[in-house]
PDB file of C-alpha atoms and ligand atoms in Angstrom:
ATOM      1  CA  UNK A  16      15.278  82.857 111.044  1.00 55.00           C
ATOM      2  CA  UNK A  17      17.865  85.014 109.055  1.00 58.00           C
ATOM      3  CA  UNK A  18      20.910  83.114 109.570  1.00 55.00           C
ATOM      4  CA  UNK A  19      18.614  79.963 108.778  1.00 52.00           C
ATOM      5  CA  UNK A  20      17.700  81.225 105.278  1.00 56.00           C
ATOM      6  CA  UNK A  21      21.495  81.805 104.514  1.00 57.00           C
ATOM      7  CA  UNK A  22      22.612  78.854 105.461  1.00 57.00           C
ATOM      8  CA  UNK A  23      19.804  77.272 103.239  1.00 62.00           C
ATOM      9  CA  UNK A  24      21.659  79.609 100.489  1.00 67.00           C
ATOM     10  CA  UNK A  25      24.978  78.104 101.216  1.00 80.00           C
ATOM     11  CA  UNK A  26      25.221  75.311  99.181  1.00 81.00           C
ATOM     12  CA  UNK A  27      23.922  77.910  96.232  1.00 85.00           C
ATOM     13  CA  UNK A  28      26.230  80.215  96.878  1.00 86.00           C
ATOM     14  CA  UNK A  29      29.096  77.256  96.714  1.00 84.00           C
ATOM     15  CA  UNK A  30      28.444  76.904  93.249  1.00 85.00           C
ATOM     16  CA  UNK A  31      28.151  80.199  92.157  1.00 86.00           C
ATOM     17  CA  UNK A  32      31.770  80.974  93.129  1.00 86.00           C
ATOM     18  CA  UNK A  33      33.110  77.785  91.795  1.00 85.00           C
ATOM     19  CA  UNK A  34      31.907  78.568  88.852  1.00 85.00           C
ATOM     20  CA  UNK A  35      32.903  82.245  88.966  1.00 85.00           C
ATOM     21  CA  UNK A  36      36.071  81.459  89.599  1.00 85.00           C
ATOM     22  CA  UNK A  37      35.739  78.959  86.508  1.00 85.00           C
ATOM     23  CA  UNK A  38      34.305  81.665  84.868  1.00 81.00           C
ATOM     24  CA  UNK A  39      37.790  84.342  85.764  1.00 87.00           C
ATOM     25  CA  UNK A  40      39.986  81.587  84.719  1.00 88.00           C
ATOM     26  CA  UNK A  41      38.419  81.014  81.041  1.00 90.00           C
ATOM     27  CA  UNK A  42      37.993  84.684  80.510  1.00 92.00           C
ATOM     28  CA  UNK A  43      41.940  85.276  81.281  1.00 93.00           C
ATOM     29  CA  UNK A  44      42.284  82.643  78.649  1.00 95.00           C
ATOM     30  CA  UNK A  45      40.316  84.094  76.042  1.00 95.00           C
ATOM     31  CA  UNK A  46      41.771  87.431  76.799  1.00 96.00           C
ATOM     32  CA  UNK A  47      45.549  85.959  76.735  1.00 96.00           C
ATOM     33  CA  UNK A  48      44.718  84.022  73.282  1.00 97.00           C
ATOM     34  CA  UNK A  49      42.913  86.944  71.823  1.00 97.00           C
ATOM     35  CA  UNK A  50      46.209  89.415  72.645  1.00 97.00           C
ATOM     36  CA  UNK A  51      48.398  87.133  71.019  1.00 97.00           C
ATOM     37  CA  UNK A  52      45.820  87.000  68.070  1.00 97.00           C
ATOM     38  CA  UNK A  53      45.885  90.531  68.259  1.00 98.00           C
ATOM     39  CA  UNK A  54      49.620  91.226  67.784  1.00 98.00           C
ATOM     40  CA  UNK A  55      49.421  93.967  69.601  1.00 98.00           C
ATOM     41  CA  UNK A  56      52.494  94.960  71.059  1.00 98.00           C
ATOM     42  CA  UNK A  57      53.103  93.858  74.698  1.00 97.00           C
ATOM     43  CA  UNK A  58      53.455  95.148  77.983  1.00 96.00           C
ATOM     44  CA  UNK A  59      51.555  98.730  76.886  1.00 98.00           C
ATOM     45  CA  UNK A  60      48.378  99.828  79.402  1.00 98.00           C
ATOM     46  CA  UNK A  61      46.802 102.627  79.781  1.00 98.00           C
ATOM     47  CA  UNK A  62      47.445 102.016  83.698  1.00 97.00           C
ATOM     48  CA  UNK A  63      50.981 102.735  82.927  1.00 96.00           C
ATOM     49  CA  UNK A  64      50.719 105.888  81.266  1.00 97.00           C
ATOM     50  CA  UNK A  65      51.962 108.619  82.679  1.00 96.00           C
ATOM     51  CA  UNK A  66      49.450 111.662  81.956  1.00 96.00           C
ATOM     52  CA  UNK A  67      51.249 114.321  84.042  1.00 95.00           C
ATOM     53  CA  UNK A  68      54.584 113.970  81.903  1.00 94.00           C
ATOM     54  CA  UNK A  69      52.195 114.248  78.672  1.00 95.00           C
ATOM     55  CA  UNK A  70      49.472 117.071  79.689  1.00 94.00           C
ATOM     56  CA  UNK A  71      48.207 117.222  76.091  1.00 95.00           C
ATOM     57  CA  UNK A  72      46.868 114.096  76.804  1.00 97.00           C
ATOM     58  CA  UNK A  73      43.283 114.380  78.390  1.00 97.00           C
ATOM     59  CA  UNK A  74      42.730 111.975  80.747  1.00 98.00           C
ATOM     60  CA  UNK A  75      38.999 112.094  80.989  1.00 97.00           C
ATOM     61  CA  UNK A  76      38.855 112.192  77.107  1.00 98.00           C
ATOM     62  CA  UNK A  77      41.258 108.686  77.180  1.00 98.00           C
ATOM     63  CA  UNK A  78      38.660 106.874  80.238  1.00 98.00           C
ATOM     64  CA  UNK A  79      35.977 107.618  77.788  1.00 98.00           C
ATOM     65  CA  UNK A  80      37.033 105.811  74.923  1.00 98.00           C
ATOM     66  CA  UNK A  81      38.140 102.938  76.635  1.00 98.00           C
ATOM     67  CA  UNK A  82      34.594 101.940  77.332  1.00 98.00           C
ATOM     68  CA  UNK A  83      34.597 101.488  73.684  1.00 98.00           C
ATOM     69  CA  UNK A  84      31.982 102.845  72.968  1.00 98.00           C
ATOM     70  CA  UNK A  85      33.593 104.193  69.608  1.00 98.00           C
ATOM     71  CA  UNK A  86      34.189 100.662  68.645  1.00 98.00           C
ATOM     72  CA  UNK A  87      30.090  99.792  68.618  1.00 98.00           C
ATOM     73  CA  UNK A  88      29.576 103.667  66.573  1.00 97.00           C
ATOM     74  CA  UNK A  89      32.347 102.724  64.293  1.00 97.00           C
ATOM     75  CA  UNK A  90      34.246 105.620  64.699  1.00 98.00           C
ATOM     76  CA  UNK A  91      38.072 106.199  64.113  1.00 98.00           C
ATOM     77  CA  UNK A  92      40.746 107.174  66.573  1.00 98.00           C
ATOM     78  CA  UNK A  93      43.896 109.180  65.011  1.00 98.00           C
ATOM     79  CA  UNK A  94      47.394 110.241  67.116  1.00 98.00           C
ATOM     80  CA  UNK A  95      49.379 112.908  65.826  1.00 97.00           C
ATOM     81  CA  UNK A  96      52.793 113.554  67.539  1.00 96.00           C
ATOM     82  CA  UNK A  97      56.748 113.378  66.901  1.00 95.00           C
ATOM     83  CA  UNK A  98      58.381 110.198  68.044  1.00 95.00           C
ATOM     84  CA  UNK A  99      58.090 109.069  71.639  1.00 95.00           C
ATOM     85  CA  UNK A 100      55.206 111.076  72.820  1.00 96.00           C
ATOM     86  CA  UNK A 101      53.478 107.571  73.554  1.00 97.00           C
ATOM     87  CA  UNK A 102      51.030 107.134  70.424  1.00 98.00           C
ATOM     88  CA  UNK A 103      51.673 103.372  70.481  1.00 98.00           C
ATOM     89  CA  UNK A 104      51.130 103.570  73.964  1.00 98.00           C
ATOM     90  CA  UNK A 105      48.115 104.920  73.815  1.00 98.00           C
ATOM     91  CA  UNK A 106      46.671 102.937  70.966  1.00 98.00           C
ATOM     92  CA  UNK A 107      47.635  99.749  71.934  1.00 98.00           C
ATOM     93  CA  UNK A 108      46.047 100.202  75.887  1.00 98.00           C
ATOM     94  CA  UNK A 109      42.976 101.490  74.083  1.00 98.00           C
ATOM     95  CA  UNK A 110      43.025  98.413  71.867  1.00 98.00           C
ATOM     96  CA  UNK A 111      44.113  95.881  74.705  1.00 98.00           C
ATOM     97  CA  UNK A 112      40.633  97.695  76.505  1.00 98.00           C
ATOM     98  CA  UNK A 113      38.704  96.687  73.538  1.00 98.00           C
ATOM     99  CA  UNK A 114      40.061  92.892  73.642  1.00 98.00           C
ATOM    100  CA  UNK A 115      39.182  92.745  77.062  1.00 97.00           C
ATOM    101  CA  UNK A 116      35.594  93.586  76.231  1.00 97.00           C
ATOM    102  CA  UNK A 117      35.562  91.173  73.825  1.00 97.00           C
ATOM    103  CA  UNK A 118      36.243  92.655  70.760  1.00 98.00           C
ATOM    104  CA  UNK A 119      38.395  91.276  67.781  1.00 98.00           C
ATOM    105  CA  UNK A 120      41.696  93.508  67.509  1.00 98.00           C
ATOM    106  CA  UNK A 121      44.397  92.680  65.093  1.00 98.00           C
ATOM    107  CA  UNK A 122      47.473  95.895  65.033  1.00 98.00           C
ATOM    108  CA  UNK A 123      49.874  96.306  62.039  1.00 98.00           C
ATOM    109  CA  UNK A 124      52.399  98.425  61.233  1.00 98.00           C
ATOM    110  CA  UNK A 125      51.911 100.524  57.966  1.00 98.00           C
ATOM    111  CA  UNK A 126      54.706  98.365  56.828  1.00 97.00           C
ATOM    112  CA  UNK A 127      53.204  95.037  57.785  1.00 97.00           C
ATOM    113  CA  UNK A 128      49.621  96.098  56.461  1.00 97.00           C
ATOM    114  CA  UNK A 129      50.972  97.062  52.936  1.00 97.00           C
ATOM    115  CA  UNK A 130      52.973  93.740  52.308  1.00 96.00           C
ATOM    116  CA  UNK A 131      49.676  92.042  52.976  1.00 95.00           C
ATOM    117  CA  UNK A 132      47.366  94.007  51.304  1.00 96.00           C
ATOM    118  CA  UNK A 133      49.555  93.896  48.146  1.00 96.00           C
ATOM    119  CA  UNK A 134      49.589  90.495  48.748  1.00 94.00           C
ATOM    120  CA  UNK A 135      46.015  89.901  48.093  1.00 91.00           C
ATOM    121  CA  UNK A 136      45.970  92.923  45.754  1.00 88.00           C
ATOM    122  CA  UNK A 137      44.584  90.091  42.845  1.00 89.00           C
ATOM    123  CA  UNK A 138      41.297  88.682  44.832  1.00 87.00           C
ATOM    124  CA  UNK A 139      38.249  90.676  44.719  1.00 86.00           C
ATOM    125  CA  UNK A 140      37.052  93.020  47.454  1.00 81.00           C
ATOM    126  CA  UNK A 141      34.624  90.822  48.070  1.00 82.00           C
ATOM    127  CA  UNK A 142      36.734  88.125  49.328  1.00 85.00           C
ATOM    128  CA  UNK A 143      39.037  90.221  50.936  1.00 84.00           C
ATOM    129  CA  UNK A 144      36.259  91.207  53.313  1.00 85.00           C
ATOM    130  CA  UNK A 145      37.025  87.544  55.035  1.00 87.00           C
ATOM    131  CA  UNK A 146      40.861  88.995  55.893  1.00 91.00           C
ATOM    132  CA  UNK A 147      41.908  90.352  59.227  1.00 92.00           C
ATOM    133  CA  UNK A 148      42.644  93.953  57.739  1.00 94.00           C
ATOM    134  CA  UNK A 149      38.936  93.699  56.776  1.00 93.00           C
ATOM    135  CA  UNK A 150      36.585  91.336  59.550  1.00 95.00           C
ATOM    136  CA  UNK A 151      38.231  92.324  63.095  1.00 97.00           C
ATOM    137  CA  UNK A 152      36.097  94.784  64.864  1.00 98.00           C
ATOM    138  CA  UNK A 153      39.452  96.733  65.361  1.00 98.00           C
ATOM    139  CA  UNK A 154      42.151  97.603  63.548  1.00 98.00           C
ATOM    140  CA  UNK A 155      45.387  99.490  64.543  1.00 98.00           C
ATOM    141  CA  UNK A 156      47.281 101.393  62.087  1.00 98.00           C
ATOM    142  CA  UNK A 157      50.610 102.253  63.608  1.00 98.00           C
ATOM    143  CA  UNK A 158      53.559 104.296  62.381  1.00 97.00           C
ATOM    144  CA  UNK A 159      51.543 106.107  59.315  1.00 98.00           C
ATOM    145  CA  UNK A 160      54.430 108.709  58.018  1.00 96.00           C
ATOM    146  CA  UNK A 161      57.553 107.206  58.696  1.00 95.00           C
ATOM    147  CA  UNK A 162      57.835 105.544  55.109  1.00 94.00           C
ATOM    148  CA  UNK A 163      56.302 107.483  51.617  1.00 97.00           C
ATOM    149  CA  UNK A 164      53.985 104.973  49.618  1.00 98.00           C
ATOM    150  CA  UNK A 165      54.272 104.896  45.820  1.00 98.00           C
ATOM    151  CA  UNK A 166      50.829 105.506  43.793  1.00 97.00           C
ATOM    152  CA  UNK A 167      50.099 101.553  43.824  1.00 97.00           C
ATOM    153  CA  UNK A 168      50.070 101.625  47.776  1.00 98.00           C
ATOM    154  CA  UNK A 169      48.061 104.745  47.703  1.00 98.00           C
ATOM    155  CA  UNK A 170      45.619 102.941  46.126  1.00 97.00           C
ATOM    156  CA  UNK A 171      45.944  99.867  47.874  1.00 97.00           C
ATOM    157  CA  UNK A 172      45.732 102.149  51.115  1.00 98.00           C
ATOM    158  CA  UNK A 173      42.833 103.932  50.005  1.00 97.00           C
ATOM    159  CA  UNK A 174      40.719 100.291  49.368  1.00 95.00           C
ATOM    160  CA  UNK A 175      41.765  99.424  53.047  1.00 96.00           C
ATOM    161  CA  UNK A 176      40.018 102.487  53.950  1.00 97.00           C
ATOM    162  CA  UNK A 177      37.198 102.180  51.874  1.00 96.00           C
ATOM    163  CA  UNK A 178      36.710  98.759  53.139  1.00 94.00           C
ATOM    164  CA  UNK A 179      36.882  99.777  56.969  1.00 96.00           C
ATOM    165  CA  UNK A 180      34.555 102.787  56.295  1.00 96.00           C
ATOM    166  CA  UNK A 181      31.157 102.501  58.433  1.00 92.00           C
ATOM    167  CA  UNK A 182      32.024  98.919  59.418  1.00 95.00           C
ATOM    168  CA  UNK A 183      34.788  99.235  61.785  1.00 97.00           C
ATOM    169  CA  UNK A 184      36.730 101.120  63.809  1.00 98.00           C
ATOM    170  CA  UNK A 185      40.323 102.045  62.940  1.00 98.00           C
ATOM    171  CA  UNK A 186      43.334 103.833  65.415  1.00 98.00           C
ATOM    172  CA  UNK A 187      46.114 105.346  63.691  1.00 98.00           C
ATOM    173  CA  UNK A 188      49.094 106.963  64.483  1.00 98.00           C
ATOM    174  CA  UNK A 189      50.893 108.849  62.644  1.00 98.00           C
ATOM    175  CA  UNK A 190      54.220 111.661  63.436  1.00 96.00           C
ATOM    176  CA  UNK A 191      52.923 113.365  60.569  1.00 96.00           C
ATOM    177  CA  UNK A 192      50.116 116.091  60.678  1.00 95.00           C
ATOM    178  CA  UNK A 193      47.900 116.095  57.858  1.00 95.00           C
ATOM    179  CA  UNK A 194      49.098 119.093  56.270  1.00 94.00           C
ATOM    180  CA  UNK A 195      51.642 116.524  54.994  1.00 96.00           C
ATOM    181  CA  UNK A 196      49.619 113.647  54.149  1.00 97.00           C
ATOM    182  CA  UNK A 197      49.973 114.169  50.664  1.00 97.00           C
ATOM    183  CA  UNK A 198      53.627 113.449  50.787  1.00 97.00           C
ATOM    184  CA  UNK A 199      52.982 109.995  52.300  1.00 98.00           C
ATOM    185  CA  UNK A 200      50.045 109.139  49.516  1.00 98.00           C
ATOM    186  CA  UNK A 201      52.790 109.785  46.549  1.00 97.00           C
ATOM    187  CA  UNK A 202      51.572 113.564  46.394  1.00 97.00           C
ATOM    188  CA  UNK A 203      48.361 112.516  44.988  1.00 97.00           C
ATOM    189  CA  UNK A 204      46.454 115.376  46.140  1.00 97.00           C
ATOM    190  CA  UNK A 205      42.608 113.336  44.869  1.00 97.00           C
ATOM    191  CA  UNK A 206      43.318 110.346  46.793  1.00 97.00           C
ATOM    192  CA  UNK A 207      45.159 112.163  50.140  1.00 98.00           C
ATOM    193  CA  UNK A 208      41.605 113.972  50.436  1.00 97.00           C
ATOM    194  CA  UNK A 209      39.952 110.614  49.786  1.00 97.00           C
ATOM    195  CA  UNK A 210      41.540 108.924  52.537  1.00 98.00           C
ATOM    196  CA  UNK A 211      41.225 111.933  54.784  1.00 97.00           C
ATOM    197  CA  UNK A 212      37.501 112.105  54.262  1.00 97.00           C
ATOM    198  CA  UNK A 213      36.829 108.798  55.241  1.00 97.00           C
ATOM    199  CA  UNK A 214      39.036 108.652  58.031  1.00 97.00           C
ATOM    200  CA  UNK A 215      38.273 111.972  59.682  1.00 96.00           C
ATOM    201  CA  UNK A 216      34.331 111.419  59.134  1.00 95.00           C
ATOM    202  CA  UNK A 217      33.806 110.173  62.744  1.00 94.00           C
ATOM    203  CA  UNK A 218      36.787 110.262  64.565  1.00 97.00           C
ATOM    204  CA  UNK A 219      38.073 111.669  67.647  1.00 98.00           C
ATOM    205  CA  UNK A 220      41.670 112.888  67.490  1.00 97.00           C
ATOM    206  CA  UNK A 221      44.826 113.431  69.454  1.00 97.00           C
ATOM    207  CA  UNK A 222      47.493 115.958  69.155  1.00 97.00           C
ATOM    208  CA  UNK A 223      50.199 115.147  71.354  1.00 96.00           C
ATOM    209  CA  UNK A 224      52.860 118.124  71.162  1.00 91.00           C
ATOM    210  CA  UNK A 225      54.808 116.919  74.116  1.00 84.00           C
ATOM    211  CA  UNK A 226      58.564 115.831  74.945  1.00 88.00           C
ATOM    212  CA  UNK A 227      59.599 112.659  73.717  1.00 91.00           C
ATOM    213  CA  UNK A 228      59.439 109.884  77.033  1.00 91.00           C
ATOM    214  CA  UNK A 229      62.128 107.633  75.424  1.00 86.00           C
ATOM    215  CA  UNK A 230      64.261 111.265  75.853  1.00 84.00           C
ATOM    216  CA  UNK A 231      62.895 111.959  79.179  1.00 80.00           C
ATOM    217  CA  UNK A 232      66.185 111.178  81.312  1.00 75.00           C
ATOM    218  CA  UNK A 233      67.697 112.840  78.728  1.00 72.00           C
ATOM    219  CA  UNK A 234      65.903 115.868  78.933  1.00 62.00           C
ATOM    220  CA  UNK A 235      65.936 115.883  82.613  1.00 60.00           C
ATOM    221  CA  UNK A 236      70.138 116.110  82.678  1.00 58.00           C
ATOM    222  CA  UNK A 237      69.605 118.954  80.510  1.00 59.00           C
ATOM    223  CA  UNK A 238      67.427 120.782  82.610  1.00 55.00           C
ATOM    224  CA  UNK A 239      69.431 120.070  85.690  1.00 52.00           C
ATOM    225  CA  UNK A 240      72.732 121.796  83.788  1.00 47.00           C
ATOM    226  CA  UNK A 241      74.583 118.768  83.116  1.00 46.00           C
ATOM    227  CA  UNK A 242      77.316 120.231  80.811  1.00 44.00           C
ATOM    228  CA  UNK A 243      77.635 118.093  77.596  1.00 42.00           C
ATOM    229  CA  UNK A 244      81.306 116.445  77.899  1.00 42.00           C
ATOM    230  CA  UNK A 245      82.751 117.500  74.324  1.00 42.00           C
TER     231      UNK A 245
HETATM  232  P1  LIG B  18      55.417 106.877  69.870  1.00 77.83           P
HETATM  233  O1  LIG B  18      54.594 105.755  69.363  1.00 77.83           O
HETATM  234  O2  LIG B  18      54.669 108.172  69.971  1.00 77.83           O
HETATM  235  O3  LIG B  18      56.710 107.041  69.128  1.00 77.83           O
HETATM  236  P2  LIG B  18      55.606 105.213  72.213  1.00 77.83           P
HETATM  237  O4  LIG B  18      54.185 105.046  72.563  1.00 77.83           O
HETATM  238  O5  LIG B  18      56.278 104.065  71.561  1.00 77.83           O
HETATM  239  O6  LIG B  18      55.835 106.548  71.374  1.00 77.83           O
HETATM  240  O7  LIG B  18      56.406 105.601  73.546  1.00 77.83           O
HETATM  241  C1  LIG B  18      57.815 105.404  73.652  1.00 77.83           C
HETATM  242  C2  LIG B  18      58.130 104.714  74.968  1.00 77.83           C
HETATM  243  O8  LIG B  18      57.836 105.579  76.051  1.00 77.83           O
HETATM  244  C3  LIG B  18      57.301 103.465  75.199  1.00 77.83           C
HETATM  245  O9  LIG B  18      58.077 102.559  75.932  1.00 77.83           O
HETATM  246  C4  LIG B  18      56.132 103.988  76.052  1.00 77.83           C
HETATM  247  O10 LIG B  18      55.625 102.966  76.881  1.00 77.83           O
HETATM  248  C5  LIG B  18      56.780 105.077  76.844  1.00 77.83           C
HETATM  249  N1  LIG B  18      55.878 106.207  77.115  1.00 77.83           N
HETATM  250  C6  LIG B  18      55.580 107.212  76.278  1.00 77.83           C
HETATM  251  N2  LIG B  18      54.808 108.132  76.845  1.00 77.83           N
HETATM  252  C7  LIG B  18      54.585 107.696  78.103  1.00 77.83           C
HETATM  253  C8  LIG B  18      53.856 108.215  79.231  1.00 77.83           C
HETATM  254  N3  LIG B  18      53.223 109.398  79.159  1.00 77.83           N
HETATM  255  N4  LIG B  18      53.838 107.481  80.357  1.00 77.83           N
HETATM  256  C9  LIG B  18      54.510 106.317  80.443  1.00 77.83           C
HETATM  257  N5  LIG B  18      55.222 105.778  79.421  1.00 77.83           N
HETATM  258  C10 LIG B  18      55.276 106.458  78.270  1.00 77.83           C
HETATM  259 MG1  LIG B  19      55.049 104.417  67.894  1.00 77.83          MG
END
């Protein structure tokens, strides 16, 4: 009979939950080792975002890219937005999406990217394809703007972008808009354009034009009449 068959199965079916739990348990592993890898920052998910208190944020547009997808055409993501709007937010549950598929994510700060990239500023491009900056099949770029780069990190900045160009994917954030790249690159208008090029070739972009969320309590006193107290 029916019930016969299954419980032929049963035994079968044992082992293929052992080992699927097995299976859960080494995946959270690889996914926990691979976020600390990452350096990604922590406790930022897309589950957690709160779309109705940023509406220039599409939803639908967000879902789509965490399958990824962009990651396997090599494209580039790119936030624009004042502080606070939730660009780090964004890119890091986007890139935390991406480790969970199984992709290799490594996140920097302009900051952090520059010291290291000056760092190996002597070896060849060629061996600076075996660097994290270079290999990971993402890299996030956060905080683009906040400090100007002198003509030697221009250049240094335009290499990384050179060498990420058609072979990986890139996020970056940045709170300025482009109009006023050239004041980050050392106003050199030839290699802002450069950069640009590359970067925008391929990309999908955010402009976030909302209310800061650190400010949001903030801005919620104000709009409830709270009288400032001097
Ligand atoms: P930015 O990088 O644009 O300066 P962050 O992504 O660091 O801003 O956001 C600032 C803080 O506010 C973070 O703690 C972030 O988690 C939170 N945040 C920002 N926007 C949202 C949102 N729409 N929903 C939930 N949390 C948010
Ligand atoms: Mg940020």
């Amino acid at each position: 009979t029916d019930s016969a068959i299954r419980e032929k199965q049963n035994p079968l079916e044992f082992f293929e939950r052992v080992l699927s739990v097995e299976m859960d348990a080494r995946e959270e592993r690889r996914i926990a080792t691979s976020m600390k890898i990452s350096g990604l920052p922590k406790g930022l998910y897309l589950e957690n975002f709160d779309y109705m208190f940023q509406p220039s944020v599409e939803k639908h547009k967000v879902d789509f890219l965490a399958t990824c997808d962009f990651i396997r055409q090599k494209e580039n993501l790119l936030f624009f937005g004042p502080p606070g709007v939730g660009k780090t937010h964004l890119a890091t549950g986007l890139a935390v999406k991406a480790v969970e598929l199984g992709y290799s994510v490594i996140y920097y700060t302009v900051e952090e990217l520059l010291s290291q990239l000056k760092r190996r500023s002597d070896t060849p491009i060629s061996r600076q394809r075996r660097q994290a900056y270079s290999k990971n099949a993402l890299v996030v770029l956060d905080e683009l703007g906040y400090q100007a780069m002198d003509r030697q990190e221009t250049h240094l900045f335009f290499q990384f972008v050179n060498l990420r160009y058609q072979k990986g994917s890139v996020i970056i954030t940045s709170n300025r808009s482009v109009k006023d790249w050239a004041t980050i690159f050392a106003n050199d208008h030839m290699a802002t354009t450069a950069i640009l090029d590359r970067l925008f070739h391929r990309s999908h972009i955010f402009n976030i034009d909302g209310n800061s969320y650190r400010l949001k309590d903030f801005q919620l006193l104000q709009k409830g009449g709270v009288e400032k107290e001097n």
